[in-house]
Amino acid sequence: MEKKEIKLNHFSFYSIFAIIALIYFSIKCIHFYFEMGVPKEIWETIIVKKTIFISNEKNISTKLLENLTFLLLIFLPPFLVYLFVKKIYIICNYFLSEEKIIISDEHFYYTRKLAMINFEKFKINLNEIKRITKILMKAPTIFSTNIPALAILWYFKEQERILIKDKNGKEYKIWNIPANKLSLSTYFGTAKDDVDLYIKELKEYLKLEEENIEDDQETESLNIGMKKLIYRHPDLSEKKKSFFILFFSQIFLIFIFLVVFSEGITVFYEGGIEILFFIIMSIACIIISYLLIKAMKNAIIYFFPYEEYEIIDDKLHYKKNLKLFGKSFVMEKFDVSLKDIESISSLAPKISYIGIKPLDDFKPFKRIHISLKNEEGYEVCNWGKISYNYVDFSGDIDKVLEIEFKEVFNKIKSFIENGEKKYNFEKQLDEIESSYNSEKSERYNFILNKIIEEEKLYLYKDEEKFIVNAGEKAIKNLAIFKTMNFGEIDFYVFYVNYLSKKEYEDKIVLVGYNGVDGKEVTISELKNDINEIRDSKSTFI
């Protein structure tokens, strides 16, 4: 293979302008923070004065507003600086850096670096590359597109568009592409890129063929070694981000509740109509806190655990495990016999129109239903509501995340169905193996009936002997025949070329050989016995 080098560079002056603006705003936030004496004010108020939560002033509403403003001054500037610095790193990592792909005779090399700084690099053996697919494009939310400043930041939202999977299941993401440049499509449309062209070029160069996902676990002989499948939510990193947003929102809400509650106690002892205001505010804080805690609980119970599907003998064992602090906790489990499964179907997606992604993502919903023959069933595969955060290349939001779910569904369905096929197949092999280990006369009749039934046989020959066996599954799958070079031959060809020729009449044939012994007969005797069985079944040449 000719050595090939591909460079991907998304540099634009927008990136430089954005970094300058972000550095300027970061410095302004820090300057404002210290100019207003916020750190000193925090120390004096909380440690020395201790008057932020308790006040004897009569104008309670004004004091409450001052306290809330004070809390905002405490948290907002550092939070903005954190966001600005993080965005600067993302711009340097994804939009100023250069991606380089080098394909040699044996390896696929990838590096992403800015000047002398390597942000990421990896190497894959070409023989290990299993699949190259497209990652769905992230689309701007309504909230971010309605505010120009947020829309500008949206342009620098990282999104890697090409996914490379190797045969060991490891994933590599490359080809960073920003949203479409600052145009109307940033606000009202869906950004598009040439990722399909790059994928097509890579596939053609690497000579990768399209895969049929539904059949990727099944082999010709059903010799499926995979007996355990682990499913983790495909958008787990986004779920974790949403979880921490909810967590810090809950902490901030606790501070607000403490302010409201402490001021409410003061008003309660002093009397006055203002107590109703504090009661309503406290109830609102409790309701919002309940929703946040419920969302975080759903994240821990439904999205952070991983699902384990395991097939042992003729049973499917399902577990939903949550790993915390190095220990695994079983959240849900069931066992079901494979023969009792009627069907495996996908459930329709539930679409969210609220647009509050951290809350919508944590509404539990399962996408796969396992129906049993007794009309009972189980729902598995935790999946979030569609929040319109991703769109496909065509921009059709009706297909949001369904491409990814179809792959997950096909893998789980194929795993269970192939497990049942494998179990039934192994049972058949056990029966065939027992037939090959029976008495010579029984084994002999078994082989002759198989030859007539399948209308073909398997012949091993050398200068000294002929070995005749039958049963395609036995020859291709039993270990005793793996080292013997049996050739498949049509029965009628064998009849004409061997059984009907006089020079082979006295040739000794070993029929039903099982690695130890077989019944020895001449070609003439074999012909007569086959004709006798065929005549008894009213079958003639």
Coordinates of N, CA and C in Angstrom, one line a residue, residues 363-530:
K363 N -35.1 11.6 32.7 CA -36.4 11.0 32.8 C -36.2 9.5 32.3
P364 N -36.4 8.6 33.2 CA -36.1 7.2 32.8 C -37.0 6.7 31.7
F365 N -36.4 5.9 30.8 CA -37.2 5.4 29.7 C -36.4 4.2 29.1
K366 N -37.1 3.1 28.9 CA -36.4 1.9 28.3 C -36.9 1.6 26.9
R367 N -36.0 1.2 26.1 CA -36.3 1.1 24.6 C -36.5 -0.3 24.1
I368 N -36.2 -1.3 24.9 CA -36.3 -2.7 24.3 C -37.2 -3.5 25.2
H369 N -38.1 -4.3 24.6 CA -39.1 -5.1 25.3 C -38.8 -6.6 24.9
I370 N -38.6 -7.4 25.9 CA -38.4 -8.9 25.7 C -39.8 -9.5 26.1
S371 N -40.5 -10.0 25.1 CA -41.8 -10.7 25.3 C -41.6 -12.2 25.5
L372 N -42.3 -12.7 26.5 CA -42.3 -14.1 26.8 C -43.5 -14.8 26.2
K373 N -43.4 -16.1 26.1 CA -44.5 -16.9 25.5 C -45.7 -16.9 26.5
N374 N -45.5 -16.7 27.7 CA -46.6 -16.6 28.7 C -47.3 -15.2 28.8
E375 N -47.0 -14.4 27.8 CA -47.5 -13.0 27.7 C -46.9 -12.1 28.7
E376 N -45.9 -12.5 29.5 CA -45.2 -11.5 30.4 C -44.1 -11.0 29.6
G377 N -43.3 -10.1 30.3 CA -42.2 -9.5 29.6 C -41.3 -8.6 30.5
Y378 N -40.2 -8.2 29.9 CA -39.2 -7.3 30.6 C -38.8 -6.2 29.7
E379 N -38.6 -5.0 30.3 CA -38.1 -3.9 29.6 C -36.7 -3.6 30.0
V380 N -35.8 -3.5 29.0 CA -34.4 -3.3 29.3 C -33.8 -2.1 28.4
C381 N -32.6 -1.8 28.5 CA -31.9 -0.8 27.7 C -32.3 0.6 28.1
N382 N -31.8 1.1 29.1 CA -32.1 2.5 29.6 C -31.7 3.5 28.5
W383 N -32.6 4.4 28.2 CA -32.4 5.4 27.1 C -33.1 6.7 27.6
G384 N -32.5 7.8 27.3 CA -33.1 9.1 27.6 C -34.1 9.6 26.6
K385 N -34.9 10.5 27.0 CA -35.8 11.1 26.0 C -34.9 11.9 25.0
I386 N -35.5 12.0 23.8 CA -34.8 12.7 22.8 C -34.9 14.2 23.1
S387 N -33.8 14.9 23.2 CA -33.8 16.3 23.5 C -33.4 17.2 22.4
Y388 N -33.3 16.7 21.1 CA -32.9 17.5 20.0 C -31.5 18.1 20.1
N389 N -30.6 17.3 20.8 CA -29.3 17.8 20.9 C -28.4 17.3 19.7
Y390 N -28.9 16.3 19.0 CA -28.2 15.7 17.9 C -29.1 15.7 16.7
V391 N -28.5 15.8 15.5 CA -29.2 15.7 14.2 C -28.3 14.9 13.3
D392 N -28.9 14.2 12.3 CA -28.1 13.5 11.3 C -27.7 14.5 10.2
F393 N -26.9 13.9 9.3 CA -26.3 14.8 8.3 C -27.3 15.6 7.5
S394 N -28.5 15.0 7.2 CA -29.5 15.6 6.4 C -30.2 16.7 7.2
G395 N -30.0 16.7 8.5 CA -30.7 17.7 9.3 C -32.1 17.3 9.7
D396 N -32.5 16.1 9.5 CA -33.9 15.6 9.8 C -33.9 15.3 11.3
I397 N -34.6 16.1 12.1 CA -34.6 15.9 13.5 C -35.5 14.7 13.9
D398 N -36.3 14.2 13.0 CA -37.1 13.0 13.3 C -36.2 11.8 13.5
K399 N -35.0 11.8 13.0 CA -34.1 10.7 13.1 C -33.1 10.9 14.2
V400 N -33.3 11.8 15.1 CA -32.4 12.1 16.2 C -32.1 10.8 17.0
L401 N -30.8 10.5 17.1 CA -30.3 9.4 17.9 C -30.8 8.0 17.5
E402 N -31.8 7.9 16.6 CA -32.3 6.6 16.2 C -31.3 5.8 15.5
I403 N -30.4 6.4 14.8 CA -29.3 5.6 14.1 C -28.5 4.9 15.1
E404 N -28.2 5.6 16.2 CA -27.3 5.0 17.3 C -28.1 4.0 18.0
F405 N -29.4 4.2 18.3 CA -30.2 3.2 19.0 C -30.4 2.0 18.2
K406 N -30.5 2.1 16.9 CA -30.7 0.9 16.0 C -29.5 0.0 16.1
E407 N -28.4 0.6 16.2 CA -27.1 -0.3 16.3 C -27.2 -1.0 17.7
V408 N -27.5 -0.3 18.8 CA -27.6 -0.9 20.1 C -28.6 -2.0 20.1
F409 N -29.8 -1.7 19.6 CA -30.9 -2.7 19.6 C -30.5 -3.9 18.8
N410 N -29.9 -3.8 17.6 CA -29.5 -4.9 16.8 C -28.5 -5.8 17.5
K411 N -27.5 -5.1 18.2 CA -26.5 -5.9 19.0 C -27.1 -6.7 20.1
I412 N -28.0 -6.1 20.9 CA -28.6 -6.8 22.0 C -29.5 -7.9 21.5
K413 N -30.3 -7.6 20.4 CA -31.2 -8.6 19.9 C -30.5 -9.8 19.3
S414 N -29.4 -9.4 18.5 CA -28.6 -10.5 17.9 C -27.9 -11.3 18.9
F415 N -27.5 -10.7 20.0 CA -26.8 -11.4 21.0 C -27.7 -12.5 21.7
I416 N -28.9 -12.1 22.0 CA -29.9 -13.0 22.6 C -30.3 -14.1 21.6
E417 N -30.6 -13.7 20.4 CA -31.1 -14.7 19.4 C -30.0 -15.6 19.0
N418 N -28.8 -15.1 18.9 CA -27.7 -16.0 18.5 C -27.3 -16.9 19.7
G419 N -27.5 -16.4 20.9 CA -27.3 -17.3 22.1 C -28.2 -18.5 22.1
E420 N -29.5 -18.2 21.7 CA -30.4 -19.4 21.6 C -30.0 -20.3 20.5
K421 N -29.7 -19.7 19.3 CA -29.2 -20.6 18.2 C -28.0 -21.4 18.6
K422 N -27.1 -20.7 19.3 CA -25.9 -21.4 19.7 C -26.2 -22.6 20.6
Y423 N -27.1 -22.3 21.6 CA -27.4 -23.4 22.5 C -28.1 -24.6 21.8
N424 N -29.0 -24.3 20.9 CA -29.7 -25.3 20.1 C -28.7 -26.1 19.2
F425 N -27.8 -25.3 18.7 CA -26.7 -25.8 17.8 C -25.8 -26.8 18.6
E426 N -25.4 -26.4 19.8 CA -24.6 -27.2 20.6 C -25.3 -28.5 21.0
K427 N -26.6 -28.4 21.3 CA -27.4 -29.6 21.6 C -27.4 -30.5 20.4
Q428 N -27.5 -30.0 19.2 CA -27.5 -30.9 18.0 C -26.1 -31.5 17.9
L429 N -25.0 -30.7 18.1 CA -23.7 -31.3 18.0 C -23.5 -32.4 19.0
D430 N -24.0 -32.2 20.2 CA -23.9 -33.3 21.3 C -24.6 -34.6 20.8
E431 N -25.8 -34.4 20.2 CA -26.5 -35.6 19.7 C -25.7 -36.2 18.5
I432 N -25.2 -35.4 17.6 CA -24.4 -35.9 16.5 C -23.1 -36.6 17.0
E433 N -22.5 -36.0 18.0 CA -21.3 -36.6 18.6 C -21.6 -37.9 19.2
S434 N -22.7 -38.0 19.9 CA -23.1 -39.3 20.5 C -23.4 -40.4 19.5
S435 N -23.9 -39.9 18.3 CA -24.1 -40.9 17.2 C -22.8 -41.4 16.6
Y436 N -21.8 -40.5 16.6 CA -20.5 -40.9 16.1 C -19.7 -41.8 17.1
N437 N -20.2 -41.8 18.4 CA -19.5 -42.6 19.4 C -20.4 -43.9 19.7
S438 N -21.4 -44.1 18.9 CA -22.2 -45.3 19.2 C -21.5 -46.6 18.6
E439 N -22.2 -47.7 18.7 CA -21.6 -48.9 18.1 C -21.4 -48.8 16.6
K440 N -20.5 -49.6 16.1 CA -20.1 -49.4 14.6 C -21.3 -49.6 13.7
S441 N -22.1 -50.6 14.0 CA -23.3 -50.9 13.1 C -24.3 -49.8 13.2
E442 N -24.5 -49.2 14.4 CA -25.4 -48.1 14.5 C -24.9 -46.9 13.8
R443 N -23.6 -46.7 14.0 CA -22.9 -45.5 13.3 C -22.9 -45.7 11.8
Y444 N -22.8 -46.9 11.3 CA -22.8 -47.2 9.9 C -24.1 -46.8 9.3
N445 N -25.2 -47.3 9.9 CA -26.5 -46.9 9.4 C -26.8 -45.4 9.5
F446 N -26.3 -44.8 10.6 CA -26.5 -43.3 10.7 C -25.8 -42.6 9.6
I447 N -24.6 -43.0 9.2 CA -23.9 -42.3 8.1 C -24.6 -42.5 6.8
L448 N -25.1 -43.8 6.5 CA -25.7 -44.1 5.2 C -27.0 -43.2 5.1
N449 N -27.8 -43.2 6.2 CA -29.0 -42.4 6.1 C -28.7 -40.9 5.9
K450 N -27.6 -40.4 6.5 CA -27.2 -39.0 6.4 C -26.9 -38.7 4.9
I451 N -26.1 -39.7 4.3 CA -25.7 -39.5 2.9 C -27.0 -39.4 2.0
I452 N -28.0 -40.2 2.2 CA -29.2 -40.2 1.4 C -30.0 -38.9 1.7
E453 N -30.0 -38.6 2.9 CA -30.8 -37.4 3.4 C -30.2 -36.1 2.8
E454 N -28.9 -35.9 2.9 CA -28.3 -34.7 2.5 C -27.8 -34.7 1.0
E455 N -27.8 -35.9 0.4 CA -27.4 -36.1 -1.0 C -26.0 -35.7 -1.2
K456 N -25.2 -35.8 -0.2 CA -23.7 -35.5 -0.3 C -23.0 -36.2 0.8
L457 N -21.7 -36.3 0.7 CA -20.9 -37.0 1.7 C -19.5 -36.3 1.7
Y458 N -18.7 -36.8 2.7 CA -17.4 -36.2 2.9 C -16.4 -37.3 2.8
L459 N -15.4 -37.2 1.9 CA -14.5 -38.3 1.5 C -13.1 -37.9 1.8
Y460 N -12.4 -38.7 2.6 CA -11.0 -38.6 2.8 C -10.3 -39.8 2.2
K461 N -9.3 -39.5 1.4 CA -8.6 -40.6 0.7 C -7.1 -40.4 0.6
D462 N -6.4 -41.5 0.7 CA -5.0 -41.5 0.4 C -4.7 -42.9 -0.3
E463 N -3.5 -43.2 -0.4 CA -3.1 -44.4 -1.1 C -3.6 -45.7 -0.5
E464 N -3.7 -45.6 0.9 CA -4.0 -46.8 1.6 C -5.5 -47.0 1.8
K465 N -6.2 -46.0 2.1 CA -7.6 -46.1 2.5 C -8.5 -45.0 2.1
F466 N -9.8 -45.3 2.1 CA -10.9 -44.3 1.9 C -11.6 -44.2 3.2
I467 N -12.0 -43.0 3.6 CA -12.8 -42.7 4.8 C -14.0 -42.0 4.3
V468 N -15.2 -42.5 4.6 CA -16.5 -41.9 4.2 C -17.2 -41.5 5.4
N469 N -17.6 -40.2 5.5 CA -18.4 -39.7 6.6 C -19.5 -38.8 6.0
A470 N -20.4 -38.4 6.9 CA -21.5 -37.6 6.4 C -22.0 -36.7 7.6
G471 N -22.8 -35.7 7.2 CA -23.3 -34.7 8.2 C -22.4 -33.5 8.1
E472 N -22.9 -32.5 7.5 CA -22.1 -31.2 7.3 C -21.8 -30.6 8.6
K473 N -22.7 -30.5 9.6 CA -22.4 -29.9 10.9 C -21.3 -30.7 11.6
A474 N -21.4 -32.0 11.5 CA -20.4 -32.8 12.2 C -19.0 -32.6 11.6
I475 N -18.8 -32.6 10.3 CA -17.5 -32.5 9.7 C -16.9 -31.1 9.9
K476 N -17.8 -30.0 9.9 CA -17.3 -28.7 10.1 C -17.1 -28.2 11.5
N477 N -17.7 -28.9 12.5 CA -17.7 -28.4 13.8 C -17.1 -29.3 14.9
L478 N -17.2 -30.6 14.7 CA -16.6 -31.5 15.7 C -15.1 -31.5 15.7
A479 N -14.5 -31.4 16.9 CA -13.1 -31.3 17.0 C -12.3 -32.5 16.4
I480 N -12.9 -33.7 16.4 CA -12.2 -34.8 16.0 C -11.9 -34.8 14.5
F481 N -12.6 -33.9 13.7 CA -12.4 -33.8 12.3 C -11.7 -32.6 11.8
K482 N -11.3 -31.7 12.8 CA -10.6 -30.5 12.4 C -9.3 -30.7 11.7
T483 N -8.6 -31.8 12.1 CA -7.2 -32.0 11.5 C -7.3 -32.9 10.3
M484 N -8.5 -33.3 9.9 CA -8.6 -34.2 8.7 C -9.1 -33.4 7.5
N485 N -8.5 -33.6 6.4 CA -8.9 -32.8 5.2 C -10.0 -33.6 4.4
F486 N -11.2 -33.5 4.9 CA -12.3 -34.1 4.2 C -12.8 -33.2 3.0
G487 N -13.0 -33.9 1.9 CA -13.5 -33.1 0.8 C -15.0 -33.4 0.5
E488 N -15.8 -32.4 0.3 CA -17.2 -32.6 0.1 C -17.5 -33.1 -1.4
I489 N -18.3 -34.0 -1.5 CA -18.6 -34.6 -2.8 C -20.1 -34.9 -3.0
D490 N -20.7 -34.6 -4.1 CA -22.1 -34.9 -4.3 C -22.3 -36.4 -4.4
F491 N -23.4 -36.9 -3.8 CA -23.6 -38.3 -3.7 C -23.7 -39.0 -5.1
Y492 N -24.3 -38.4 -6.0 CA -24.5 -39.0 -7.4 C -23.1 -39.0 -8.1
V493 N -22.3 -38.0 -7.9 CA -20.9 -38.0 -8.4 C -20.1 -39.2 -7.8
F494 N -20.3 -39.3 -6.5 CA -19.6 -40.4 -5.8 C -20.1 -41.8 -6.3
Y495 N -21.4 -41.9 -6.6 CA -22.0 -43.1 -7.0 C -21.4 -43.5 -8.4
V496 N -21.4 -42.5 -9.3 CA -20.9 -42.8 -10.6 C -19.4 -43.0 -10.7
N497 N -18.6 -42.2 -9.9 CA -17.1 -42.3 -10.0 C -16.5 -43.4 -9.2
Y498 N -17.2 -43.8 -8.1 CA -16.6 -44.8 -7.2 C -17.5 -46.1 -7.1
L499 N -18.7 -45.9 -6.7 CA -19.6 -47.1 -6.4 C -19.9 -47.9 -7.7
S500 N -19.9 -47.3 -8.8 CA -20.3 -48.0 -10.1 C -19.1 -48.5 -10.9
K501 N -17.9 -48.2 -10.4 CA -16.7 -48.7 -11.2 C -16.1 -49.9 -10.6
K502 N -15.8 -50.9 -11.5 CA -15.3 -52.2 -11.1 C -14.0 -52.2 -10.4
E503 N -13.1 -51.2 -10.8 CA -11.8 -51.2 -10.2 C -11.8 -50.8 -8.7
Y504 N -13.0 -50.3 -8.2 CA -13.1 -50.0 -6.8 C -13.9 -51.0 -6.0
E505 N -14.4 -52.0 -6.6 CA -15.3 -52.9 -5.9 C -14.8 -53.5 -4.7
D506 N -13.5 -53.9 -4.7 CA -12.8 -54.5 -3.5 C -12.1 -53.5 -2.6
K507 N -12.2 -52.3 -3.0 CA -11.5 -51.2 -2.2 C -12.1 -51.1 -0.8
I508 N -11.3 -51.2 0.3 CA -11.8 -51.1 1.6 C -12.1 -49.6 2.0
V509 N -13.3 -49.4 2.5 CA -13.7 -48.1 3.0 C -14.0 -48.1 4.5
L510 N -13.6 -47.1 5.1 CA -13.8 -46.9 6.6 C -15.0 -46.0 6.7
V511 N -16.2 -46.4 7.2 CA -17.4 -45.6 7.2 C -17.7 -45.3 8.7
G512 N -18.0 -44.0 8.9 CA -18.3 -43.6 10.3 C -17.1 -43.5 11.2
Y513 N -16.0 -43.1 10.7 CA -14.8 -42.9 11.5 C -14.9 -41.8 12.5
N514 N -14.6 -42.0 13.7 CA -14.7 -41.0 14.8 C -13.4 -40.7 15.5
G515 N -12.3 -40.9 14.8 CA -11.0 -40.6 15.4 C -10.4 -41.8 16.0
V516 N -11.2 -42.9 16.2 CA -10.7 -44.1 16.9 C -10.9 -45.3 15.9
D517 N -12.1 -45.5 15.5 CA -12.4 -46.6 14.6 C -13.6 -46.3 13.7
G518 N -13.9 -47.2 12.8 CA -15.1 -47.1 11.9 C -15.4 -48.5 11.4
K519 N -16.5 -48.6 10.7 CA -16.8 -49.9 10.1 C -16.1 -50.1 8.8
E520 N -15.4 -51.2 8.6 CA -14.7 -51.5 7.4 C -15.6 -52.3 6.4
V521 N -15.8 -51.8 5.2 CA -16.6 -52.5 4.2 C -15.9 -52.2 2.9
T522 N -16.3 -53.1 1.9 CA -15.8 -52.8 0.5 C -16.7 -51.9 -0.2
I523 N -16.2 -51.3 -1.3 CA -17.1 -50.4 -2.1 C -18.3 -51.1 -2.5
S524 N -18.2 -52.4 -2.9 CA -19.3 -53.2 -3.4 C -20.4 -53.3 -2.3
E525 N -19.9 -53.6 -1.0 CA -20.8 -53.8 0.1 C -21.5 -52.4 0.4
L526 N -20.8 -51.4 0.3 CA -21.3 -50.0 0.6 C -22.4 -49.7 -0.4
K527 N -22.1 -50.0 -1.7 CA -23.1 -49.8 -2.7 C -24.4 -50.5 -2.5
N528 N -24.3 -51.8 -2.1 CA -25.5 -52.7 -1.9 C -26.3 -52.1 -0.7
D529 N -25.6 -51.7 0.4 CA -26.3 -51.3 1.6 C -27.0 -49.9 1.3
I530 N -26.4 -49.1 0.5 CA -27.0 -47.8 0.2 C -28.2 -48.0 -0.7

